[in-house]
Coordinates of C-alpha atoms in Angstrom, one line a residue:
Chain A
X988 CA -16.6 58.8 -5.6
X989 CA -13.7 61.2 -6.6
X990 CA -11.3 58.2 -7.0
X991 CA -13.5 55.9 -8.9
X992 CA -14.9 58.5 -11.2
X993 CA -11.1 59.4 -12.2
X994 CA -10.5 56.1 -12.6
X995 CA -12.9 54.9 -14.9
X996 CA -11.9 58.1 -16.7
X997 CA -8.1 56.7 -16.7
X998 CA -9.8 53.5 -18.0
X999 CA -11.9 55.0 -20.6
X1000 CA -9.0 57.6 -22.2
X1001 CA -6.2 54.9 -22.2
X1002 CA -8.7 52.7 -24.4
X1003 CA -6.2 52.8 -27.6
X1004 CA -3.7 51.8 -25.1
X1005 CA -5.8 48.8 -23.7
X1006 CA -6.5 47.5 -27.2
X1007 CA -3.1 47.5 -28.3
X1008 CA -1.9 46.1 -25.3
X1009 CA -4.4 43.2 -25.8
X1010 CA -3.5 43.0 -29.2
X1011 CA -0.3 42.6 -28.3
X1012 CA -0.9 40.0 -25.9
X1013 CA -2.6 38.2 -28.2
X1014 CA -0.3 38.8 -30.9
X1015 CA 2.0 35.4 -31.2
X1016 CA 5.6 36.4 -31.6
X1017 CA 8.7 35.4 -32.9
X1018 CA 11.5 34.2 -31.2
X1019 CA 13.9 33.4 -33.6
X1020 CA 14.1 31.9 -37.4
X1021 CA 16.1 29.4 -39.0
X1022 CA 16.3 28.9 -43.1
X1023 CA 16.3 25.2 -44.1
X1024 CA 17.5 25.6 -47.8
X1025 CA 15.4 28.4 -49.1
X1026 CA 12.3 27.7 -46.5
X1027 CA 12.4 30.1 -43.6
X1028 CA 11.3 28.2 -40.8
X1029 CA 10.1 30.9 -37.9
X1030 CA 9.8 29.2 -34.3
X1031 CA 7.5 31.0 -32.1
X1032 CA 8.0 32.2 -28.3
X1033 CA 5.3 29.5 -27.2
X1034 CA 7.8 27.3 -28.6
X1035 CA 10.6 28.5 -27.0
X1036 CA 8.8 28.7 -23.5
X1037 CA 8.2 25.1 -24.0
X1038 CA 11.5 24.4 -24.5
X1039 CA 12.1 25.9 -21.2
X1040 CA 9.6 23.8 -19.5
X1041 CA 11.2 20.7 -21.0
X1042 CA 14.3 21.7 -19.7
X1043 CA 13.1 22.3 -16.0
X1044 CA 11.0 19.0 -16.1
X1045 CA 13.7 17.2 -17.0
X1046 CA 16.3 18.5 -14.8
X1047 CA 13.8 18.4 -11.8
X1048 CA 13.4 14.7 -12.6
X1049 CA 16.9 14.2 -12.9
X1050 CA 17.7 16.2 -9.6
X1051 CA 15.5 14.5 -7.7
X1052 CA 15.9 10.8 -8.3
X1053 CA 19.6 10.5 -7.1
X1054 CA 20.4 8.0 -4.7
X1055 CA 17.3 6.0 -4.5
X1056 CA 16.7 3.4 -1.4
X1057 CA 14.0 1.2 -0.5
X1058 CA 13.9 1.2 3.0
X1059 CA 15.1 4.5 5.1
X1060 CA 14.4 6.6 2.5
X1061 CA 14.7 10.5 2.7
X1062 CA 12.0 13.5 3.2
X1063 CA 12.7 14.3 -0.6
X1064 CA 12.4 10.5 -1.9
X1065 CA 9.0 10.3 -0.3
X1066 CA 7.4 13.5 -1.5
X1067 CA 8.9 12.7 -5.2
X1068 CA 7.5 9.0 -4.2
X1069 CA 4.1 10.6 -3.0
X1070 CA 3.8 12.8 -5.9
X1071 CA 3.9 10.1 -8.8
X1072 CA 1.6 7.5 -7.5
X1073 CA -0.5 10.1 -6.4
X1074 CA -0.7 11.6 -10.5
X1075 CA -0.6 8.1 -11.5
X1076 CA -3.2 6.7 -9.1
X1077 CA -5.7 9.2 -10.6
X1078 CA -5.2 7.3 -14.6
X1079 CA -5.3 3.9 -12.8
X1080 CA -8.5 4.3 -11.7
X1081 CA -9.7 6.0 -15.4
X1082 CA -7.9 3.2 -17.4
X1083 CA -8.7 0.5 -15.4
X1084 CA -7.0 -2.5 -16.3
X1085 CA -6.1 -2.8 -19.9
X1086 CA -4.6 1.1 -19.6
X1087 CA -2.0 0.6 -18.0
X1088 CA 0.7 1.2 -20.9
X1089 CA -0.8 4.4 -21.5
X1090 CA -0.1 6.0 -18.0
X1091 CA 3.4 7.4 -18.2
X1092 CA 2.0 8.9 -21.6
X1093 CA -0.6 11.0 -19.8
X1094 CA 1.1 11.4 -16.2
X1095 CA 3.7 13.5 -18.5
X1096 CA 1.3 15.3 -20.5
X1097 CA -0.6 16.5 -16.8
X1098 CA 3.2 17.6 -15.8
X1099 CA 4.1 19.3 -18.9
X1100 CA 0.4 21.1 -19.2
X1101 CA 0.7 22.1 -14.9
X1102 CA 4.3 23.7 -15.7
X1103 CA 3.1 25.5 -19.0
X1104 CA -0.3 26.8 -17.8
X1105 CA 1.6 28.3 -15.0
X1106 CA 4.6 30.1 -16.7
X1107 CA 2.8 33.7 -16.8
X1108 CA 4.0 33.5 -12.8
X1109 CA 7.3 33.4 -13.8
X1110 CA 7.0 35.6 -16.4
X1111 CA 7.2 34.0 -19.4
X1112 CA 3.8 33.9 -21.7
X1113 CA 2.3 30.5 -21.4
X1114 CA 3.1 28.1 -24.2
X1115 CA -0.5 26.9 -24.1
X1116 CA -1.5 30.4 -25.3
X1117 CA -0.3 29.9 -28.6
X1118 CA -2.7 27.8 -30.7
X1119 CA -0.3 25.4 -32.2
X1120 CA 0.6 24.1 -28.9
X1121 CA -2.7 23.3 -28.1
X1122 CA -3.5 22.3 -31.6
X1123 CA -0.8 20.0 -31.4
X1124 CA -1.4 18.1 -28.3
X1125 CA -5.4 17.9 -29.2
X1126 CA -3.8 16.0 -32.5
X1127 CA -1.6 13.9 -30.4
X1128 CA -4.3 12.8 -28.0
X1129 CA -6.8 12.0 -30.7
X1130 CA -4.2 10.3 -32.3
X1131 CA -3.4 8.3 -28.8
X1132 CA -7.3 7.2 -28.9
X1133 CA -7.7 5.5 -32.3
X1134 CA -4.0 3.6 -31.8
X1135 CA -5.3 2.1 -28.9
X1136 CA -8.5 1.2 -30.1
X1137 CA -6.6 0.0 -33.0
X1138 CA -4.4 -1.7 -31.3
X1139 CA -7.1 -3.4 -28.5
X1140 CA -9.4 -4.8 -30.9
X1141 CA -7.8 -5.1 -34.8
X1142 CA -9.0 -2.6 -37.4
X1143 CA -12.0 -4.1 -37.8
X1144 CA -13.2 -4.6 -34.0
X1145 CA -11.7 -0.4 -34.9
X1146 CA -14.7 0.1 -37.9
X1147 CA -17.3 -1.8 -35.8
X1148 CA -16.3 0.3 -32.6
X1149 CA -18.3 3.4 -34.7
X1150 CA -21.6 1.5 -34.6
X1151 CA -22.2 1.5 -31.0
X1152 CA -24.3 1.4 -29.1
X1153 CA -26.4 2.2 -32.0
X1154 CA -25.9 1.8 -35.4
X1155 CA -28.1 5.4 -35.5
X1156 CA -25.5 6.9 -33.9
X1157 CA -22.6 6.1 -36.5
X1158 CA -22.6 9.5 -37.9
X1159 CA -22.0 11.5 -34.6
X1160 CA -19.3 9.1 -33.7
X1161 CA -17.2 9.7 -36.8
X1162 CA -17.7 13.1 -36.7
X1163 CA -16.8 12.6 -32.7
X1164 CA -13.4 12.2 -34.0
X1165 CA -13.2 15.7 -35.0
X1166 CA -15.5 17.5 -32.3
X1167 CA -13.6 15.8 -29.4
X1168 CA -10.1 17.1 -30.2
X1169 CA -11.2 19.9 -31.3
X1170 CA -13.3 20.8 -27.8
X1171 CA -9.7 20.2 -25.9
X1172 CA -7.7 22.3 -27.8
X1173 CA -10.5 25.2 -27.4
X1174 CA -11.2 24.9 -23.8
X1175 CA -7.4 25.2 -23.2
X1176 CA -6.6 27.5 -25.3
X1177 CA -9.6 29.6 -24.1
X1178 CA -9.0 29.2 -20.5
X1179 CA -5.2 30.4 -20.9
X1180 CA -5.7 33.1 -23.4
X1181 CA -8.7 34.6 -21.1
X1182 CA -6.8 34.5 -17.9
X1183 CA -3.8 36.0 -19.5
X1184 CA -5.9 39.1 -21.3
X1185 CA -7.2 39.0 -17.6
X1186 CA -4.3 39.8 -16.1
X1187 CA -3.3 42.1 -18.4
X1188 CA -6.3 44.0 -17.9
X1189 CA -6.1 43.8 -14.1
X1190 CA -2.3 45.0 -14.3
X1191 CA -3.3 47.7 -16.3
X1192 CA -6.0 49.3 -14.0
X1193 CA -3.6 48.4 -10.7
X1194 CA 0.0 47.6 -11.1
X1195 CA 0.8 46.6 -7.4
X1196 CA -2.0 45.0 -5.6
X1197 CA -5.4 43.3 -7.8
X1198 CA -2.7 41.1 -9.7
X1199 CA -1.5 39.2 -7.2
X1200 CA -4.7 38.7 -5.2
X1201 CA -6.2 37.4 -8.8
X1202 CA -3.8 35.2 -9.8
X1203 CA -4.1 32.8 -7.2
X1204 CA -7.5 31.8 -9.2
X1205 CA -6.7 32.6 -12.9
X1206 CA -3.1 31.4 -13.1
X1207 CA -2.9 28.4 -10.5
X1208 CA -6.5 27.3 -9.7
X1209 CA -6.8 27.6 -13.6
X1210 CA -4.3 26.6 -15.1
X1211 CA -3.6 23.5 -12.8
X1212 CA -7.5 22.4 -13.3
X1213 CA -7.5 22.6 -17.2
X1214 CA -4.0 20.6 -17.2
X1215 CA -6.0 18.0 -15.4
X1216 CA -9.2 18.1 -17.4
X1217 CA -7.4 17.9 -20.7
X1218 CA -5.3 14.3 -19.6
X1219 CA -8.6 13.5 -17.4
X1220 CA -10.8 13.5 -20.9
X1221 CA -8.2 12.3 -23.3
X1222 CA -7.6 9.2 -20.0
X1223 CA -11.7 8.9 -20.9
X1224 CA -11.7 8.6 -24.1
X1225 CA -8.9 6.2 -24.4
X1226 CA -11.0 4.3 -21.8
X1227 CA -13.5 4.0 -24.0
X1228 CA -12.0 3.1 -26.8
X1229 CA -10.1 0.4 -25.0
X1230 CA -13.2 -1.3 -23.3
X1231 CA -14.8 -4.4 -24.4
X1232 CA -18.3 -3.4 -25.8
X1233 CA -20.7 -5.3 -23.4
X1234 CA -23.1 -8.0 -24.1
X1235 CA -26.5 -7.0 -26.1
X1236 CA -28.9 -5.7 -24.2
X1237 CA -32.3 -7.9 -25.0
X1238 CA -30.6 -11.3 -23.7
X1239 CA -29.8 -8.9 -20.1
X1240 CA -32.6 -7.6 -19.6
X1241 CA -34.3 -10.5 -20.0
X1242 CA -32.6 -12.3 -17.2
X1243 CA -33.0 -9.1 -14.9
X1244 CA -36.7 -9.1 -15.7
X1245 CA -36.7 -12.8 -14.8
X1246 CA -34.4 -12.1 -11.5
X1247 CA -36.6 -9.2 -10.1
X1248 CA -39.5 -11.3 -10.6
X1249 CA -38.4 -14.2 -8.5
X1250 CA -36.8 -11.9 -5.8
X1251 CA -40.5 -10.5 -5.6
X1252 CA -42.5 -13.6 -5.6
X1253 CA -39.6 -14.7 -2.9
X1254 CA -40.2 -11.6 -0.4
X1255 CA -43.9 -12.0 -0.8
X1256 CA -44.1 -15.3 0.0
Chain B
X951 CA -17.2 49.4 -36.5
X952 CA -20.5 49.4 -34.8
X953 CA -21.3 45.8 -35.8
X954 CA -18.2 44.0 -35.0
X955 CA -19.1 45.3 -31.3
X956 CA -22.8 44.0 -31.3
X957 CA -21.2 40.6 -32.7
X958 CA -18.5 40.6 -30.0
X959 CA -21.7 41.2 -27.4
X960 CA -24.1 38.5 -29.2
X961 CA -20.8 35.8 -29.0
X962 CA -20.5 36.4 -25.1
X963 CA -24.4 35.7 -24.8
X964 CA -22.9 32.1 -24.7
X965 CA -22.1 32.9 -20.7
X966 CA -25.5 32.7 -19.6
X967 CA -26.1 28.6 -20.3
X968 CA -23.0 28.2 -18.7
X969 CA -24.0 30.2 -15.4
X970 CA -27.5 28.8 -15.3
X971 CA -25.8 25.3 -15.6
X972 CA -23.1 25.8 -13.0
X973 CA -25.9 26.9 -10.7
X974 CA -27.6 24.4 -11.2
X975 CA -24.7 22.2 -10.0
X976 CA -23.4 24.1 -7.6
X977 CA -27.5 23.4 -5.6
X978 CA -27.6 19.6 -6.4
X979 CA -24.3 19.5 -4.8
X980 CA -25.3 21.3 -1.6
X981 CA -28.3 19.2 -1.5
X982 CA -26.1 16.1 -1.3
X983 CA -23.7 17.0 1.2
X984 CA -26.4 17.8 3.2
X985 CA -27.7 14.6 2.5
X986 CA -24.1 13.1 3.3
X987 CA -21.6 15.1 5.0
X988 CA -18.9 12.3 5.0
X989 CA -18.4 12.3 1.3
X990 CA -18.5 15.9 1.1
X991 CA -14.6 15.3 -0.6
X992 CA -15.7 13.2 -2.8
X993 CA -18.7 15.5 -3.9
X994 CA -16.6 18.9 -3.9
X995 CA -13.7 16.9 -6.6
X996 CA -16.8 16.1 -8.6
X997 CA -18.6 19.5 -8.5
X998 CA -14.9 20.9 -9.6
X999 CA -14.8 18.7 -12.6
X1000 CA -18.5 19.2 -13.7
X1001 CA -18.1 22.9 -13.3
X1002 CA -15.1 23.2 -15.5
X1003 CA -16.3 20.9 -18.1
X1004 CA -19.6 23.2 -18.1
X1005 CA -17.5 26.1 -18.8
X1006 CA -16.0 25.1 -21.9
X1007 CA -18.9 26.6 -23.9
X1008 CA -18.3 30.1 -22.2
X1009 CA -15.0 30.2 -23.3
X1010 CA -15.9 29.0 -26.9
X1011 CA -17.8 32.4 -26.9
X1012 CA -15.1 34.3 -25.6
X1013 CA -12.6 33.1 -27.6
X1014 CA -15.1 34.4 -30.5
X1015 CA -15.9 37.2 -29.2
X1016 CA -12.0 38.1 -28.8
X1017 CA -11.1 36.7 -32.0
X1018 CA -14.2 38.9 -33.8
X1019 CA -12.5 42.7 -31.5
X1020 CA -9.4 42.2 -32.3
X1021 CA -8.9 40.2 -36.2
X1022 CA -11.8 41.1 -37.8
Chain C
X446 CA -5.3 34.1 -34.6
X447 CA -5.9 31.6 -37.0
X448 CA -3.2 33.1 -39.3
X449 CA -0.7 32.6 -36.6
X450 CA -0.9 28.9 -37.0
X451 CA 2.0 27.2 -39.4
X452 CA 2.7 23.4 -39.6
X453 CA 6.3 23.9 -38.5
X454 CA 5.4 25.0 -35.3
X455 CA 3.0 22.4 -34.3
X456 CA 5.7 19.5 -35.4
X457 CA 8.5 21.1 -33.0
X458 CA 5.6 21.3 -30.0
X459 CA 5.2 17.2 -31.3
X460 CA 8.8 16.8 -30.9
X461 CA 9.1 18.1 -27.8
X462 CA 6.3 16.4 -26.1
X463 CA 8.0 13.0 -27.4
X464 CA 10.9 13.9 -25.8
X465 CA 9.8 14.9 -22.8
X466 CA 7.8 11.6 -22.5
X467 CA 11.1 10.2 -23.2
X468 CA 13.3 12.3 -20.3
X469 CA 10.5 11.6 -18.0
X470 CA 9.9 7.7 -18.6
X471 CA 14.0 7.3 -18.1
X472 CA 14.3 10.1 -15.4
X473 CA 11.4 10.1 -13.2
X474 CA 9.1 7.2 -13.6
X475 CA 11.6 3.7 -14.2
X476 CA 13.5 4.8 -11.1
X477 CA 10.6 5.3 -8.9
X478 CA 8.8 2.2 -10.5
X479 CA 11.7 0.2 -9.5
X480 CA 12.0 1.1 -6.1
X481 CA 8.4 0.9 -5.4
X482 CA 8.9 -2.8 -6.7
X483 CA 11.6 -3.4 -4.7
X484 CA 9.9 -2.2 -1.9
X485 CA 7.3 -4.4 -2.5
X486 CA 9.3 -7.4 -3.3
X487 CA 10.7 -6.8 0.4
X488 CA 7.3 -6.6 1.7
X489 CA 6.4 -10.0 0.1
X490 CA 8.9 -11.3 1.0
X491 CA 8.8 -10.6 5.1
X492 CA 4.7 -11.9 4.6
X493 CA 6.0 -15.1 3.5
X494 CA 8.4 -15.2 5.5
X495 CA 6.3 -14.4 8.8
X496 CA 3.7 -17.4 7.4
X497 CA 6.3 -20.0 6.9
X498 CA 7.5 -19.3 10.2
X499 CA 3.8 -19.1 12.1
X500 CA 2.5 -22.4 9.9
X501 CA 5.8 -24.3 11.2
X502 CA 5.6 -23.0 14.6
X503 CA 1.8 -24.5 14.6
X504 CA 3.3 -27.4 13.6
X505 CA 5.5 -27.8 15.9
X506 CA 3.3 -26.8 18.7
X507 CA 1.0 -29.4 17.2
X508 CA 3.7 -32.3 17.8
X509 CA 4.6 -31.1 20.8
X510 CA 1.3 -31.4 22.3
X511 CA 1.2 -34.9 21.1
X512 CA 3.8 -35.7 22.8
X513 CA 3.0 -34.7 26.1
X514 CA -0.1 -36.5 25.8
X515 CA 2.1 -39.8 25.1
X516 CA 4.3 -38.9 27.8
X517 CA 1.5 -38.1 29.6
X518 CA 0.2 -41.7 29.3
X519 CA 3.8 -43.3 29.5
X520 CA 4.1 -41.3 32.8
X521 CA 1.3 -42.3 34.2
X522 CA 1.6 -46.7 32.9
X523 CA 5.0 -46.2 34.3
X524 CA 4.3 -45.1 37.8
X525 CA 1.3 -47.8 38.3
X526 CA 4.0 -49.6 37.7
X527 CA 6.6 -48.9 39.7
X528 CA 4.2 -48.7 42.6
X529 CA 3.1 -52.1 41.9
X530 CA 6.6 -53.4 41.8
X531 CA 7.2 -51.7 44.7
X532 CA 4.7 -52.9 46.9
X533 CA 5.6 -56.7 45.8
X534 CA 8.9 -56.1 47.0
X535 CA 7.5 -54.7 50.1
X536 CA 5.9 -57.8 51.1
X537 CA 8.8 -59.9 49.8
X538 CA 11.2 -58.4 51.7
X539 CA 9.1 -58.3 55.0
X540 CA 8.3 -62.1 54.5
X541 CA 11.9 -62.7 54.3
X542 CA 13.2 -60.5 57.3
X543 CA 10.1 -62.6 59.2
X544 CA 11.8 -66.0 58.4
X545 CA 15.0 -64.9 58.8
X546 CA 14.1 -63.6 62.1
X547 CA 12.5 -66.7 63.4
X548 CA 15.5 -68.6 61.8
X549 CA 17.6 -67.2 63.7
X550 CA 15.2 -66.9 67.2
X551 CA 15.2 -70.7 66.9
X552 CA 19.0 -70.9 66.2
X553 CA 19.2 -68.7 69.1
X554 CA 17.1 -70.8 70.8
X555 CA 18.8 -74.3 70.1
X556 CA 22.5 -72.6 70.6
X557 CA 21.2 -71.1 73.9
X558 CA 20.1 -74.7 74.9
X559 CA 23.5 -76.3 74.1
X560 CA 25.2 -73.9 75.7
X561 CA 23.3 -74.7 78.8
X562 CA 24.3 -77.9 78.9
X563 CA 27.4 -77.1 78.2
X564 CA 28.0 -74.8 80.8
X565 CA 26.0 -77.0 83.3
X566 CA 28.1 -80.2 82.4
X567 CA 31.3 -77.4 82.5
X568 CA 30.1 -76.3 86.0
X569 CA 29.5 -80.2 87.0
X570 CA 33.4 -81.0 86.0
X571 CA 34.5 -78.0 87.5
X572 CA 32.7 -78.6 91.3
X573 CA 33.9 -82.2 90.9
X574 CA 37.4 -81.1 90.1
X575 CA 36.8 -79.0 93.3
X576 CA 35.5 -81.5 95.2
X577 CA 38.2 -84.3 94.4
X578 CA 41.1 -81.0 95.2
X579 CA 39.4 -80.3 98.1
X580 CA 39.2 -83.9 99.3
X581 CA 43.0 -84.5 98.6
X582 CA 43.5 -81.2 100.7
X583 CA 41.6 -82.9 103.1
X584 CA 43.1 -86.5 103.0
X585 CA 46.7 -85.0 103.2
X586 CA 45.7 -82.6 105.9
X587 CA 44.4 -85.7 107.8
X588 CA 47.4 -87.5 107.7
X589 CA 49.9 -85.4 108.5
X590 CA 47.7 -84.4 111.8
X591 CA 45.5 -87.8 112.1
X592 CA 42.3 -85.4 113.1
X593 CA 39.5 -87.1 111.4
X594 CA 40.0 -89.8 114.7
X595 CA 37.1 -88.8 115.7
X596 CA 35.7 -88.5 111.6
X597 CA 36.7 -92.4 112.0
X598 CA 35.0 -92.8 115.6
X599 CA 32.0 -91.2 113.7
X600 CA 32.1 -93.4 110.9
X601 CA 32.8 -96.7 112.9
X602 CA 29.6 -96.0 115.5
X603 CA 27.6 -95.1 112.5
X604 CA 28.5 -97.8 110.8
X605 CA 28.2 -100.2 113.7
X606 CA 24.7 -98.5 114.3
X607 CA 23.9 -99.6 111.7
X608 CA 25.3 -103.0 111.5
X609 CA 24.1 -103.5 115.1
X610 CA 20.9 -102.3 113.6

């Protein structure tokens, strides 16, 4: 009871320290500036750590797809192998068949988003904490959406898409092109900026031990499961969007009606 | 000062729907593995995926709630 | 927060996501894409292979069995055959060796008869030939010694016998 009372005493009497501490995580930072004529353009740290991730991505990529064979192929060509058809099997399956251009789109969104949401491991702050990041990606997926729907059925077939199922629902659809996005960007951002205040707090009260029993769930678990959710939802919309509307409903259920009613008089008699 | 706080508390009252709805998930999808063992993978990715999407409205409060402590 | 969010910022995290789709699309996916293909290709290719080369070894199991069963038939026509032939010449040949045996039984026969009378007529000359030596022996010996007297004595009473008789 000794320790835990003078702990919670710790806890309570460095209070100014937590808050500025939180603030500070909170806080986005610059890393450097450039002037553009008389503009001065300031690029963030998020920015910078992204930058960072690009870089690994890209070299990891690069690293790993030397020397390609089809048959006899190394331990590291089938894990690489494994890896991709594995990330891409999972938009297959949510695109279906008309999808299929928009794949490599997503596949490197889940990377990128996996590598970010993970960063406070290394030591960096996540990207995905700053807002723009996630404001940006939101904008780009809702973007992704309308230019497919566009581009599936012409603007038109686009305008008509709104009135489905229902024309009653018309209103919530447009304003479903604001909500959505704006739902992505906030679970993200959310999820990263709690885990990393989390974290924070948790070094804070225990430098040595309760961090790195907790960040197995808040950073990996996490991280790795929003990266998913956001390119699993954005895959879903886009499905959505791309699908043919199906045929009106009084014609089907007629026939069903008709159907069940001859099945019945057939098992009866 | 004093209000800020009770806002900060009221915006985290947001946690509860997402706990009762989580729960809620978590029994349905004990009832059906026990229904079905063999697609208890199957059920478990599912049950992953609900209970993150669920979430999303607890963090919306949290996110207020942190945004009301610390910039207002 | 919200006054830490300026349009610059969101444009460079655009940017970079565009090139990163970019990196990755050239790095990562068009290699792995193409080997997959490949792989696939080689696959496709073996299957077809493999069926070509069962459907024309039913085939050819097919026409072989056909054969057989004409061989088969021409086996069999051609054995009946032979045998037939065979038997025909059997009989041929044994009704030949039968005449030619009692040809040459009766040739035998014949010759064997001729050469009886030949060697009886032969035999004939040859005992006369004795005979005629033997009674010149006799004739010579006669004279030079004059004993058939009594031979002539003989002849004379048995002559005069039988004159007197």
């Amino acid at each position: 009871m000794g320790v835990l009372q003078e702990t919670v005493f710790e806890i309570l009497h460095n209070s100014e320290n937590v808050a500025d501490m939180i603030g500070e995580k909170m806080a986005v930072n610059e890393a450097f500036h450039f002037t553009i004529g008389n503009m001065r353009i300031a690029v963030d740290d998020g920015i910078f750590v992204s930058w960072i991730v690009i870089v690994v991505l890209a070299v990891l990529a690069f690293c790993l797809t030397r020397n390609l064979k089809v048959t006899n192929i190394s331990k590291r060509q089938a894990a690489v192998e494994f890896v991709v058809t594995k990330l891409e099997g999972i938009f297959y399956n949510t695109l279906g068949e008309h999808g299929k251009e928009y794949v490599p789109y997503l596949t490197t969104v889940l990377l990128f988003l996996g590598l970010s949401n993970i960063m406070a491991v290394f030591g960096f702050k996540p990207p995905t904490r700053d807002l723009n990041v996630t404001i940006a990606l939101a904008v780009m997926s809702i973007v992704l959406v309308q230019a497919a729907s566009i581009r599936r059925h012409n603007v038109f077939g686009w305008i008509k898409q709104f009135a489905q199922p229902t024309p009653v629902v018309t209103v919530f659809n447009i304003l479903d092109i604001f909500t959505r996005p704006l739902s992505l960007c906030m679970r993200l951002f959310g999820n990263i900026l709690g885990a990393f205040v989390i974290m924070g707090l948790l070094e804070h009260i225990l430098p040595i031990f309760l961090p790195a029993v907790f960040c197995l769930y808040f950073d990996f678990f996490d991280g790795l499961l929003q990266a998913y959710i956001f390119t699993f939802l954005t895959g879903i919309y886009i499905h959505e969007a791309i699908e043919d509307p199906e045929p009106k409903e009084k014609k089907v259920k007629k026939k069903k009606k008709k159907a069940v009613a001859a099945e019945t008089a057939a098992v009866e008699a | 000062m004093e209000f800020i706080a009770i806002g900060a508390g009221i915006a985290i009252l947001t946690g509860a729907g997402a706990g009762l709805g989580i729960g809620i998930a978590a029994g349905r999808a004990a009832e059906a593995v026990s229904r079905q063992p063999d697609a208890s993978g199957k059920i478990t990715s599912i049950l992953i995926l609900g209970c993150a999407l669920a979430e999303s409205t607890a963090i919306y409060g949290l996110v207020i709630a942190l945004l009301i402590l610390f910039t207002l | 927060m919200f006054e830490s969010i300026n349009a610059p910022n969101i444009i460079f995290t655009v940017i970079n996501i565009l090139i990163l789709l970019i990196a990755m699309k050239f790095f990562l996916f068009k290699p792995i894409h193409k080997v997959i293909a490949k792989r696939q290709q080689l696959i496709n290719d073996s299957v077809a292979e493999a069926e070509a080369m069962k459907a024309s070894v039913a085939e050819m199991e097919r026409e072989h069995r056909e054969s057989l069963a004409g061989v088969e038939e021409e086996k069999a026509a051609i054995i009946k055959s032979a045998r037939d032939h065979a038997v025909h010449e059997r009989d041929k040949i044994i009704e030949e060796a039968q005449e030619k045996a009692q040809a040459i039984l009766n040739e035998a026969k014949s010759e064997a008869g001729l050469r009886k009378k030949e060697i009886l007529n032969q035999t004939q000359s040859e005992i006369s030939e004795i005979v005629v030596t033997a009674v010149e022996k006799l004739m010579l010996q006669k004279q030079a010694v004059g004993a058939d007297d009594a031979l002539y004595d003989e002849f004379l009473t048995k002559a005069g016998d039988d004159h007197d008789n």
